[in-house]
């Protein structure tokens, strides 16, 4: 080595990137080029070859010769069998102040080194981590997903990883980070040798040793996933038992580290992650493995699962915990269906067991305290679903190909809690349908099921499907056909998929007649889908057809195919654009608004089309009562079943909906029609709103105040569409009207039409006419001798898509204490949903599905709420109220704030615990008298314009001239 080059290697480089390679000569140059092309100049590449057999080291040496002074290449004397030892050699050979690791099949983002090193200098961190992005290289469109991106939303500096346990638990990669090299050497941080998942152990030790960790919100590493690779990576070889054994060994080592340091909470968080992630990865294929594999897998698992903290089972998702528990107990009969349910969200996979008013996954293991806790699936609400909404496990029990192209199939459909009665009329049909949406228009092929009957805890079926005679695929685009069984029970239907576990289906092909050509394929071959369901794939059996298929495949992949695909994509793009939101907005503004206004037309909408309810409903019904001649359009978002049959129903955001809005003489709603729709001058917008304000609204909220001027102007334009805004008190003027910046001329001080019924009910009671429960009590099965408690809380976010609302008190305890005296009606916010245990049936009723809350308020003897605007409405009845504000401080001070202190003006007691809530109910008679003055003051302050004639006043002012 000459003098200048020697001085170059002896000098300190800012960052060394260690690139490890094994038999990857083709992709190695791309990885190295991603380092050499960094925007940060002071970087070297250290290539370490793990004794490859394909010429990778020759490529590495060629790169070193091509880029002297920037690339060095080394080779291990023998293959290490994992990625740890090559990285250790790289640490030893590196001369940089900082070290990074790169795999030969991945690449760095262009500014990765700059961003990481600058953050290290700025923060003095031992370890700096950035965002890793997984790129699915051979997937359509190269799908990308961020590796636990929520950890990297902002720059953070941690003095200890204990400040952010999720970092330790979830981001276990070594490659999206840079490390101070002296830190690695001083702390003796080396990758473990000869074991897979070496990243997990190394990064755990590094996290625990680092005195300062920095996180940056920049993409730094592109993890390239090749699903079609001939040689699978370690993470894609999860079916190998040795792979799983290595994972467990690494987890044991990390557990020992945490135990030694006394980091129990971090250990529990890691145990939860094992149940939620690591174990699930290996469970997916378990139903398709043979008995020997399962036995060994269970043996490996049982010892480690026994070391997990029981709290981890409580914190994991129910089915994850169930699978872990059953695997640890070796209960394969219950575990295989549990894995099926885990892979297929919402599937009910077992008959279930009801005991002491709780619903359990199975009857076994309930004598074990942990088993009883884990197997309790009451909260999943299986017992509360109607048959039509059930996704039942249908296990394939027989599969045979018959002469002449027939296929014999049989299966067992689970019957949870015996919901399919033994006297029910049963029927079924098998449905074969093409998976590709583009050809579903050809229609599915159905086969009647000959035998459907009860057998023990299941419904069994048998059928012969003439697949060879009746299945006529096109032959080129509909290559996969899925199979479903539609089960009919007394006229109600539920659709199931055919789960394959212990029945062999592979290799049993059936001859078919494609519609276009048999040159490519003339058979369908059964196989198991990624989610464990039976499907059929169109294939060609003989070599001539295989060659034809390859020839056509080349054409498809070549220029003719590219031209055809391009044309097809353009057609699909045009189709998507025609029904896109942008296209609909153009149609609304450029076409529909040019149509003439249709006199005597009104578009009604309540809660964004989710309900036929509230003041828009009251106005509509008053117009019908007065016999006015008009055309009503009602907006619906989901099921139109509850909406009035005499109105024209239009799905929200559909073209008929937009056309109706563009031509309507009046808009009436209680929240907001789509913000980007302009309102023409000839249309009058009557905004009834959906409640007086406790929580800050509109431009008074912190979020609105952070908007740019342009964004605020856009919001104001939407609010300026309100021609009339209903007011129920001067409190609304001081809050809502001001927050929405509404002019005085827009305010209508008439009260809310929805509350007319409540005002009239109070007046009847004050006149001594007594309470009239009406038909709703009978519909809900409420006995005459029981009082009605209505629990109607405001919206709560669970942080999940389901928006499931956890009740803040034990409904079973409520039923035990008050079941003889009260019936509790639970009315969740329309964006939430609740699940009640079967043990409270009759004592507690979920009424969330009822569109209109007003009849429930009129029925209730006492209201239990929190911050919901129903308190303003219910106060008009002058009946007792309890405000269960268990999260008062967090709700008031950590969210968007309130207009007044609820504690000063509350029309009833504020309680903060379940016991205080129950005590308030026990003293209900005292509440009624003690809080009567507070209720009167509350109504005077917040309901001064509620006179019981709001709907009539509104109709007379705007619509009375429409009389017949």
PDB file of C-alpha atoms in Angstrom, residues 277-407:
ATOM      1  CA  UNK A 277     -45.819 -10.772  17.099  1.00  0.00           C
ATOM      2  CA  UNK A 278     -43.075 -13.387  17.399  1.00  0.00           C
ATOM      3  CA  UNK A 279     -45.343 -16.311  18.223  1.00  0.00           C
ATOM      4  CA  UNK A 280     -48.024 -15.271  15.730  1.00  0.00           C
ATOM      5  CA  UNK A 281     -45.481 -15.350  12.886  1.00  0.00           C
ATOM      6  CA  UNK A 282     -44.889 -19.054  13.506  1.00  0.00           C
ATOM      7  CA  UNK A 283     -48.469 -19.996  14.350  1.00  0.00           C
ATOM      8  CA  UNK A 284     -49.833 -19.071  10.920  1.00  0.00           C
ATOM      9  CA  UNK A 285     -48.603 -22.247   9.225  1.00  0.00           C
ATOM     10  CA  UNK A 286     -49.272 -24.547  12.157  1.00  0.00           C
ATOM     11  CA  UNK A 287     -52.664 -25.923  10.956  1.00  0.00           C
ATOM     12  CA  UNK A 288     -50.979 -27.210   7.793  1.00  0.00           C
ATOM     13  CA  UNK A 289     -48.101 -29.046   9.494  1.00  0.00           C
ATOM     14  CA  UNK A 290     -48.040 -32.761  10.292  1.00  0.00           C
ATOM     15  CA  UNK A 291     -48.359 -34.293  13.714  1.00  0.00           C
ATOM     16  CA  UNK A 292     -44.610 -34.687  14.202  1.00  0.00           C
ATOM     17  CA  UNK A 293     -43.972 -31.015  13.421  1.00  0.00           C
ATOM     18  CA  UNK A 294     -46.741 -29.893  15.786  1.00  0.00           C
ATOM     19  CA  UNK A 295     -45.466 -32.109  18.585  1.00  0.00           C
ATOM     20  CA  UNK A 296     -41.937 -30.711  18.345  1.00  0.00           C
ATOM     21  CA  UNK A 297     -43.216 -27.149  17.958  1.00  0.00           C
ATOM     22  CA  UNK A 298     -45.313 -27.617  21.088  1.00  0.00           C
ATOM     23  CA  UNK A 299     -42.366 -29.046  23.003  1.00  0.00           C
ATOM     24  CA  UNK A 300     -40.172 -26.084  22.075  1.00  0.00           C
ATOM     25  CA  UNK A 301     -42.909 -23.601  22.961  1.00  0.00           C
ATOM     26  CA  UNK A 302     -44.162 -25.000  26.252  1.00  0.00           C
ATOM     27  CA  UNK A 303     -40.997 -24.346  28.232  1.00  0.00           C
ATOM     28  CA  UNK A 304     -40.651 -20.774  27.073  1.00  0.00           C
ATOM     29  CA  UNK A 305     -44.331 -19.871  27.376  1.00  0.00           C
ATOM     30  CA  UNK A 306     -44.235 -21.028  30.999  1.00  0.00           C
ATOM     31  CA  UNK A 307     -41.676 -18.274  31.722  1.00  0.00           C
ATOM     32  CA  UNK A 308     -43.920 -15.448  30.501  1.00  0.00           C
ATOM     33  CA  UNK A 309     -45.413 -13.070  33.033  1.00  0.00           C
ATOM     34  CA  UNK A 310     -49.172 -13.788  33.371  1.00  0.00           C
ATOM     35  CA  UNK A 311     -49.763 -10.053  32.939  1.00  0.00           C
ATOM     36  CA  UNK A 312     -48.603 -10.445  29.329  1.00  0.00           C
ATOM     37  CA  UNK A 313     -51.612 -12.643  28.560  1.00  0.00           C
ATOM     38  CA  UNK A 314     -53.890  -9.933  29.950  1.00  0.00           C
ATOM     39  CA  UNK A 315     -52.283  -7.207  27.841  1.00  0.00           C
ATOM     40  CA  UNK A 316     -52.185  -9.133  24.561  1.00  0.00           C
ATOM     41  CA  UNK A 317     -55.160  -9.250  22.224  1.00  0.00           C
ATOM     42  CA  UNK A 318     -57.652 -11.968  23.235  1.00  0.00           C
ATOM     43  CA  UNK A 319     -56.949 -14.436  20.418  1.00  0.00           C
ATOM     44  CA  UNK A 320     -53.203 -13.957  20.680  1.00  0.00           C
ATOM     45  CA  UNK A 321     -53.388 -14.769  24.376  1.00  0.00           C
ATOM     46  CA  UNK A 322     -55.697 -17.736  23.733  1.00  0.00           C
ATOM     47  CA  UNK A 323     -53.296 -19.211  21.168  1.00  0.00           C
ATOM     48  CA  UNK A 324     -50.332 -18.774  23.482  1.00  0.00           C
ATOM     49  CA  UNK A 325     -52.157 -20.318  26.418  1.00  0.00           C
ATOM     50  CA  UNK A 326     -53.504 -23.329  24.495  1.00  0.00           C
ATOM     51  CA  UNK A 327     -50.112 -23.935  22.869  1.00  0.00           C
ATOM     52  CA  UNK A 328     -48.479 -23.943  26.279  1.00  0.00           C
ATOM     53  CA  UNK A 329     -51.041 -26.527  27.448  1.00  0.00           C
ATOM     54  CA  UNK A 330     -50.643 -28.647  24.295  1.00  0.00           C
ATOM     55  CA  UNK A 331     -54.385 -28.467  23.571  1.00  0.00           C
ATOM     56  CA  UNK A 332     -54.316 -28.920  19.797  1.00  0.00           C
ATOM     57  CA  UNK A 333     -58.045 -29.566  19.481  1.00  0.00           C
ATOM     58  CA  UNK A 334     -58.758 -26.017  20.633  1.00  0.00           C
ATOM     59  CA  UNK A 335     -55.569 -24.409  19.321  1.00  0.00           C
ATOM     60  CA  UNK A 336     -56.020 -25.134  15.603  1.00  0.00           C
ATOM     61  CA  UNK A 337     -59.434 -23.370  15.460  1.00  0.00           C
ATOM     62  CA  UNK A 338     -57.957 -20.528  17.531  1.00  0.00           C
ATOM     63  CA  UNK A 339     -55.203 -20.047  14.940  1.00  0.00           C
ATOM     64  CA  UNK A 340     -57.875 -20.018  12.223  1.00  0.00           C
ATOM     65  CA  UNK A 341     -59.739 -17.269  14.095  1.00  0.00           C
ATOM     66  CA  UNK A 342     -56.483 -15.382  14.623  1.00  0.00           C
ATOM     67  CA  UNK A 343     -55.750 -15.437  10.879  1.00  0.00           C
ATOM     68  CA  UNK A 344     -59.295 -14.458   9.904  1.00  0.00           C
ATOM     69  CA  UNK A 345     -60.589 -11.472  11.825  1.00  0.00           C
ATOM     70  CA  UNK A 346     -64.053 -11.939  13.267  1.00  0.00           C
ATOM     71  CA  UNK A 347     -64.289 -15.672  12.601  1.00  0.00           C
ATOM     72  CA  UNK A 348     -66.143 -17.688  15.253  1.00  0.00           C
ATOM     73  CA  UNK A 349     -64.159 -20.908  15.252  1.00  0.00           C
ATOM     74  CA  UNK A 350     -65.472 -22.974  18.195  1.00  0.00           C
ATOM     75  CA  UNK A 351     -68.881 -23.785  19.744  1.00  0.00           C
ATOM     76  CA  UNK A 352     -68.063 -21.636  22.821  1.00  0.00           C
ATOM     77  CA  UNK A 353     -69.163 -22.366  26.375  1.00  0.00           C
ATOM     78  CA  UNK A 354     -71.372 -20.245  28.611  1.00  0.00           C
ATOM     79  CA  UNK A 355     -70.771 -20.548  32.342  1.00  0.00           C
ATOM     80  CA  UNK A 356     -71.877 -18.254  35.157  1.00  0.00           C
ATOM     81  CA  UNK A 357     -72.974 -15.661  32.647  1.00  0.00           C
ATOM     82  CA  UNK A 358     -69.574 -15.497  30.898  1.00  0.00           C
ATOM     83  CA  UNK A 359     -68.670 -16.847  27.469  1.00  0.00           C
ATOM     84  CA  UNK A 360     -65.495 -18.944  27.179  1.00  0.00           C
ATOM     85  CA  UNK A 361     -63.532 -20.254  24.221  1.00  0.00           C
ATOM     86  CA  UNK A 362     -63.867 -23.798  25.541  1.00  0.00           C
ATOM     87  CA  UNK A 363     -64.878 -25.693  28.668  1.00  0.00           C
ATOM     88  CA  UNK A 364     -61.393 -27.044  29.341  1.00  0.00           C
ATOM     89  CA  UNK A 365     -58.829 -25.274  31.586  1.00  0.00           C
ATOM     90  CA  UNK A 366     -61.458 -23.226  33.436  1.00  0.00           C
ATOM     91  CA  UNK A 367     -60.227 -24.657  36.736  1.00  0.00           C
ATOM     92  CA  UNK A 368     -56.968 -22.757  36.132  1.00  0.00           C
ATOM     93  CA  UNK A 369     -57.123 -19.075  37.136  1.00  0.00           C
ATOM     94  CA  UNK A 370     -55.023 -17.948  34.165  1.00  0.00           C
ATOM     95  CA  UNK A 371     -56.993 -20.176  31.806  1.00  0.00           C
ATOM     96  CA  UNK A 372     -60.300 -18.764  33.036  1.00  0.00           C
ATOM     97  CA  UNK A 373     -59.010 -15.247  32.473  1.00  0.00           C
ATOM     98  CA  UNK A 374     -57.496 -15.869  29.042  1.00  0.00           C
ATOM     99  CA  UNK A 375     -60.318 -17.997  27.636  1.00  0.00           C
ATOM    100  CA  UNK A 376     -63.035 -15.498  28.610  1.00  0.00           C
ATOM    101  CA  UNK A 377     -64.224 -14.120  25.243  1.00  0.00           C
ATOM    102  CA  UNK A 378     -67.335 -12.360  26.506  1.00  0.00           C
ATOM    103  CA  UNK A 379     -65.873  -9.029  25.451  1.00  0.00           C
ATOM    104  CA  UNK A 380     -65.559 -10.169  21.837  1.00  0.00           C
ATOM    105  CA  UNK A 381     -69.349 -10.179  21.616  1.00  0.00           C
ATOM    106  CA  UNK A 382     -69.738 -13.433  19.704  1.00  0.00           C
ATOM    107  CA  UNK A 383     -72.939 -14.149  21.637  1.00  0.00           C
ATOM    108  CA  UNK A 384     -74.505 -10.825  20.664  1.00  0.00           C
ATOM    109  CA  UNK A 385     -74.156 -11.116  16.875  1.00  0.00           C
ATOM    110  CA  UNK A 386     -77.092 -12.056  14.655  1.00  0.00           C
ATOM    111  CA  UNK A 387     -76.545 -15.001  12.335  1.00  0.00           C
ATOM    112  CA  UNK A 388     -76.263 -12.761   9.270  1.00  0.00           C
ATOM    113  CA  UNK A 389     -73.198 -11.091  10.796  1.00  0.00           C
ATOM    114  CA  UNK A 390     -71.521 -14.338  11.827  1.00  0.00           C
ATOM    115  CA  UNK A 391     -68.327 -15.538  10.155  1.00  0.00           C
ATOM    116  CA  UNK A 392     -68.451 -19.196  11.189  1.00  0.00           C
ATOM    117  CA  UNK A 393     -65.599 -21.667  10.904  1.00  0.00           C
ATOM    118  CA  UNK A 394     -66.446 -24.321   8.313  1.00  0.00           C
ATOM    119  CA  UNK A 395     -63.868 -27.088   8.543  1.00  0.00           C
ATOM    120  CA  UNK A 396     -63.427 -29.231   5.444  1.00  0.00           C
ATOM    121  CA  UNK A 397     -63.753 -32.882   6.508  1.00  0.00           C
ATOM    122  CA  UNK A 398     -63.757 -34.634   3.117  1.00  0.00           C
ATOM    123  CA  UNK A 399     -62.334 -33.853  -0.306  1.00  0.00           C
ATOM    124  CA  UNK A 400     -62.325 -36.265  -3.250  1.00  0.00           C
ATOM    125  CA  UNK A 401     -62.155 -35.877  -7.031  1.00  0.00           C
ATOM    126  CA  UNK A 402     -64.664 -38.138  -8.784  1.00  0.00           C
ATOM    127  CA  UNK A 403     -64.623 -39.560 -12.282  1.00  0.00           C
ATOM    128  CA  UNK A 404     -66.162 -37.186 -14.787  1.00  0.00           C
ATOM    129  CA  UNK A 405     -65.005 -33.966 -13.125  1.00  0.00           C
ATOM    130  CA  UNK A 406     -67.083 -34.011  -9.963  1.00  0.00           C
ATOM    131  CA  UNK A 407     -65.709 -33.047  -6.573  1.00  0.00           C
TER     132      UNK A 407
END
